[in-house]
Amino acid sequence: MIKQAIIPLAGLGTRLLPLTSVIPKELLPINGKPGLEYILDECIKSGITQVILIISKKKMSIKKYFYNDNFYKNLIKKKKDKRIIMEYKKIKKYRKIIKFVYQNSPRGTGDAILKCEKLIKSNFFLMLMPDDLIIKNNCSKSLIFLHNKYKSSIIASRKVSKDNVSRWGIFDIKKINKNNFMIKDVIEKPPVKSAPSRYAVIGRYILPKKIFKILKKQKPGKNGEIHITDSIRTLILKKNRFIGHIFSGKYLDCGSMKGYINSGFEISKL
Ligand code: G1P
């Protein structure tokens, strides 16, 4: 059973500057609620019981957001505001399932994930990228369902436009049915010319515990970072089964300013 999730949050968020010079991007409100809460809610609703948040010393305000008890207690003592009591309850509910791990230098997603090695208990775990919001369908829940069916690693995917492929990890695929495919290979942000398809990696993954072994030996790739994509590639080339799932629901990219603004607009229509 997939019960643990990892969310890497140590990224600098430069695409959302100047906001992210003082506020971690995952705490920026999207229609009145921090982006991170949408991701936590997705985890909780898909049956996850522990979420490991990877932060850095520079992003301690994320931890403070969940551990600001004195602030709430004093406030509630002074005025018994129902809304504040509710919000504090909600924060405490999240706190029950989250755990913090640190990545103090931004060496890439692969390096971040490796910091969680000792905490992962079962053979597979869920990983979510907080920049990718998916609404109108719980993508993690669909991935867990497929994992239980195929007993393999699963990665979410969507078709992107040709001129956009170099922004994503891109799959080489073999179709199995309408929404699922076997992953033959995956390349981190390829140039348009050498992209094997237009099916992109979207930030929801079910990964095997054995990826930690590969990550330990992983050499830096694109832009000198340790990419989870490169270790996934090694596992695929070693004949481990990875399935791509074209998820239903609406994808929102809240890691860029344009996408962030649009995310708030789309969620306000729900
Ligand atoms: C990361 C992954 C990339 C994937 C993307 C999905 O890139 O490295 O393979 O397509 O997430 O959002 P990043 O957004 O960190 O540049």
XYZ file of C-alpha atoms and ligand atoms in Angstrom:
286
model
C 0.000 0.000 0.000
C 1.216 3.498 -0.798
C 1.003 5.440 2.458
C 3.965 7.840 2.239
C 4.473 10.860 0.002
C 7.443 13.131 -0.599
C 7.109 16.770 -1.658
C 10.330 18.608 -2.558
C 9.999 22.267 -1.537
C 13.578 23.472 -1.397
C 13.566 25.122 -4.863
C 14.276 28.842 -5.089
C 11.118 29.804 -7.001
C 12.931 32.375 -9.145
C 10.143 32.350 -11.734
C 7.875 33.970 -9.156
C 10.235 36.743 -8.074
C 9.933 39.259 -6.493
C 7.215 37.527 -4.382
C 9.479 34.580 -3.603
C 12.249 36.816 -2.272
C 10.288 36.847 1.010
C 7.524 34.197 0.704
C 8.153 30.570 -0.301
C 6.184 29.967 -3.493
C 4.318 27.053 -1.915
C 2.798 29.423 0.651
C 1.592 31.927 -1.924
C -2.202 31.959 -1.852
C -4.121 30.522 -4.766
C -7.704 31.685 -4.424
C -7.100 32.365 -0.713
C -5.298 29.140 0.191
C -1.564 28.298 0.011
C -0.680 26.145 -2.994
C 0.841 23.595 -0.620
C -2.527 22.954 1.052
C -4.054 21.846 -2.254
C -1.253 19.306 -2.623
C -1.636 18.116 1.003
C -5.395 17.741 0.518
C -4.772 15.662 -2.603
C -2.473 13.388 -0.567
C -4.918 13.016 2.323
C -7.826 12.231 -0.021
C -5.782 9.551 -1.747
C -5.095 7.690 1.516
C -1.591 8.985 2.284
C -0.815 8.970 6.020
C 2.657 10.554 6.032
C 3.929 13.438 3.913
C 7.631 14.285 3.965
C 8.250 17.935 3.136
C 11.782 18.733 1.961
C 12.598 22.336 2.829
C 15.746 24.419 3.253
C 16.906 26.752 6.031
C 15.843 29.613 3.771
C 12.285 28.294 3.724
C 11.736 27.796 7.458
C 8.537 29.835 7.211
C 6.937 26.706 5.736
C 7.595 24.902 9.015
C 6.464 27.925 10.992
C 3.173 27.947 9.075
C 2.368 24.590 10.665
C 3.976 25.203 14.085
C 2.754 28.635 15.125
C 0.846 27.437 18.204
C 1.501 30.337 20.561
C 0.305 32.779 17.939
C -3.009 30.941 17.511
C -3.483 30.183 21.212
C -3.007 33.835 22.241
C -5.320 35.014 19.516
C -8.037 32.507 20.340
C -7.764 33.386 24.063
C -8.362 37.055 23.265
C -11.206 36.623 20.822
C -13.126 33.442 20.323
C -13.350 33.862 16.563
C -14.867 30.739 14.969
C -12.903 31.152 11.758
C -9.544 31.366 13.562
C -10.408 28.284 15.640
C -11.274 26.388 12.450
C -8.063 27.442 10.704
C -5.970 26.391 13.701
C -7.735 23.007 13.754
C -6.982 22.553 10.064
C -3.299 23.397 10.567
C -3.091 20.873 13.427
C -4.695 18.240 11.194
C -1.995 18.744 8.547
C 0.673 18.708 11.222
C -0.280 15.202 12.272
C 0.852 13.799 8.937
C 3.814 15.978 7.946
C 7.496 15.546 8.643
C 10.342 17.883 7.656
C 13.597 16.971 5.974
C 16.262 19.466 4.897
C 18.082 20.114 1.645
C 20.157 23.211 2.194
C 21.793 23.555 -1.192
C 19.582 23.320 -4.285
C 21.323 20.406 -6.031
C 18.217 19.157 -7.818
C 15.164 17.008 -7.210
C 17.120 13.756 -7.158
C 19.376 15.045 -4.402
C 16.313 16.219 -2.447
C 14.587 12.843 -2.679
C 17.726 11.067 -1.489
C 17.461 12.944 1.822
C 14.298 10.924 2.571
C 15.864 7.491 2.164
C 15.797 6.480 5.819
C 12.167 7.485 6.260
C 10.623 5.463 3.437
C 9.199 2.224 4.772
C 7.466 0.360 1.924
C 8.689 -0.638 -1.528
C 6.938 2.250 -3.293
C 6.154 5.864 -2.431
C 4.348 8.815 -3.977
C 6.166 11.986 -5.014
C 4.447 15.251 -5.887
C 5.881 18.407 -7.430
C 4.180 21.412 -5.842
C 4.328 23.513 -9.039
C 1.898 21.140 -10.720
C -1.684 21.525 -9.536
C -4.306 19.196 -10.910
C -7.928 20.049 -10.293
C -11.247 18.295 -10.998
C -9.625 14.881 -10.445
C -7.371 13.450 -7.744
C -4.364 12.460 -9.848
C -2.515 10.806 -6.939
C -5.535 8.621 -6.247
C -5.623 7.497 -9.903
C -1.899 6.696 -9.816
C -2.270 4.657 -6.623
C -5.182 2.764 -8.185
C -3.041 1.923 -11.228
C -0.089 0.972 -9.075
C -2.266 -1.503 -7.190
C -3.471 -2.919 -10.504
C -0.137 -3.174 -12.376
C 2.209 -3.455 -9.350
C 4.642 -1.107 -11.064
C 5.968 2.441 -10.954
C 3.580 5.000 -12.453
C 4.196 8.564 -13.658
C 1.554 11.136 -14.626
C 1.728 12.544 -18.131
C 0.078 14.925 -20.564
C 0.718 15.825 -24.156
C 2.427 19.197 -24.517
C 2.898 21.386 -27.570
C 5.976 20.726 -29.701
C 7.637 24.079 -29.045
C 7.276 23.434 -25.313
C 8.940 20.011 -24.979
C 12.270 21.340 -23.726
C 10.565 22.571 -20.529
C 9.708 19.005 -19.423
C 10.968 15.483 -18.933
C 9.796 13.706 -22.099
C 8.845 10.035 -22.503
C 9.542 7.566 -25.245
C 6.404 5.441 -25.163
C 4.636 2.292 -26.261
C 0.836 2.524 -26.020
C -1.053 -0.040 -24.009
C -4.466 1.578 -23.898
C -6.173 4.946 -24.266
C -4.759 6.552 -21.124
C -1.793 4.379 -20.205
C 1.512 3.576 -21.873
C 4.699 1.677 -21.193
C 7.633 4.027 -20.722
C 10.515 2.924 -22.933
C 12.747 5.839 -21.988
C 12.632 9.318 -20.451
C 14.813 12.344 -21.165
C 15.088 15.451 -19.015
C 14.218 18.589 -20.982
C 15.361 17.476 -24.454
C 15.782 19.928 -27.333
C 12.761 19.863 -29.693
C 14.788 18.064 -32.363
C 15.638 15.026 -30.238
C 12.425 14.774 -28.162
C 11.146 11.189 -28.502
C 7.476 12.258 -28.162
C 5.272 15.051 -26.881
C 4.270 13.165 -23.732
C 5.655 15.089 -20.766
C 6.428 14.069 -17.203
C 3.974 15.813 -14.883
C 4.822 16.058 -11.198
C 3.049 12.988 -9.764
C 5.142 9.858 -9.495
C 4.914 6.473 -7.815
C 8.521 5.409 -7.434
C 10.219 2.298 -6.098
C 12.354 2.413 -2.986
C 15.230 0.979 -4.984
C 15.621 4.334 -6.727
C 17.607 5.486 -3.674
C 20.430 3.095 -4.580
C 20.578 4.604 -8.074
C 20.348 8.163 -6.750
C 23.402 7.633 -4.579
C 25.492 7.090 -7.702
C 23.645 9.593 -9.897
C 25.945 12.065 -11.674
C 24.749 15.641 -12.203
C 22.822 16.083 -15.461
C 21.145 19.070 -17.091
C 22.324 22.371 -15.548
C 24.600 20.482 -13.158
C 21.680 19.189 -11.051
C 20.916 15.672 -9.815
C 17.686 14.831 -11.614
C 15.198 12.220 -10.503
C 14.460 11.757 -14.244
C 17.994 10.449 -14.858
C 17.666 7.817 -12.116
C 14.238 6.803 -13.408
C 15.892 6.372 -16.806
C 18.523 4.052 -15.310
C 15.799 1.924 -13.713
C 13.887 1.724 -17.014
C 17.023 0.691 -18.898
C 17.512 -2.006 -16.234
C 14.099 -3.370 -17.243
C 12.061 -2.058 -14.326
C 8.479 -1.459 -15.411
C 7.298 2.165 -15.516
C 3.827 3.081 -16.751
C 2.795 6.538 -17.920
C -0.744 7.657 -17.137
C -2.476 10.425 -19.044
C -4.508 11.829 -16.183
C -7.949 13.330 -16.384
C -8.670 16.628 -14.674
C -7.269 20.055 -15.405
C -3.567 20.824 -15.191
C -2.448 24.153 -13.696
C 1.196 25.239 -13.777
C 1.567 27.441 -10.730
C 5.357 27.704 -10.922
C 5.385 30.548 -13.461
C 3.836 33.970 -12.914
C 1.362 33.626 -15.791
C 0.391 30.116 -14.668
C 0.153 31.190 -11.026
C -2.255 33.992 -11.846
C -4.299 31.671 -14.054
C -4.409 28.984 -11.308
C -6.204 31.388 -8.973
C -8.653 32.280 -11.715
C -9.410 28.644 -12.623
C -9.819 27.556 -8.991
C -12.142 30.490 -8.268
C -14.527 29.077 -10.910
C -14.844 25.675 -9.192
C 10.589 18.725 -13.002
C 11.146 17.482 -13.675
C 10.628 17.361 -15.106
C 9.103 17.378 -15.087
C 8.568 18.608 -14.323
C 7.076 18.529 -14.113
O 11.093 19.856 -13.663
O 12.563 17.539 -13.656
O 11.067 16.156 -15.674
O 8.603 17.376 -16.409
O 9.173 18.710 -13.026
O 6.608 19.696 -13.530
P 11.064 21.341 -13.014
O 9.633 21.816 -13.073
O 11.553 21.200 -11.615
O 11.963 22.165 -13.880
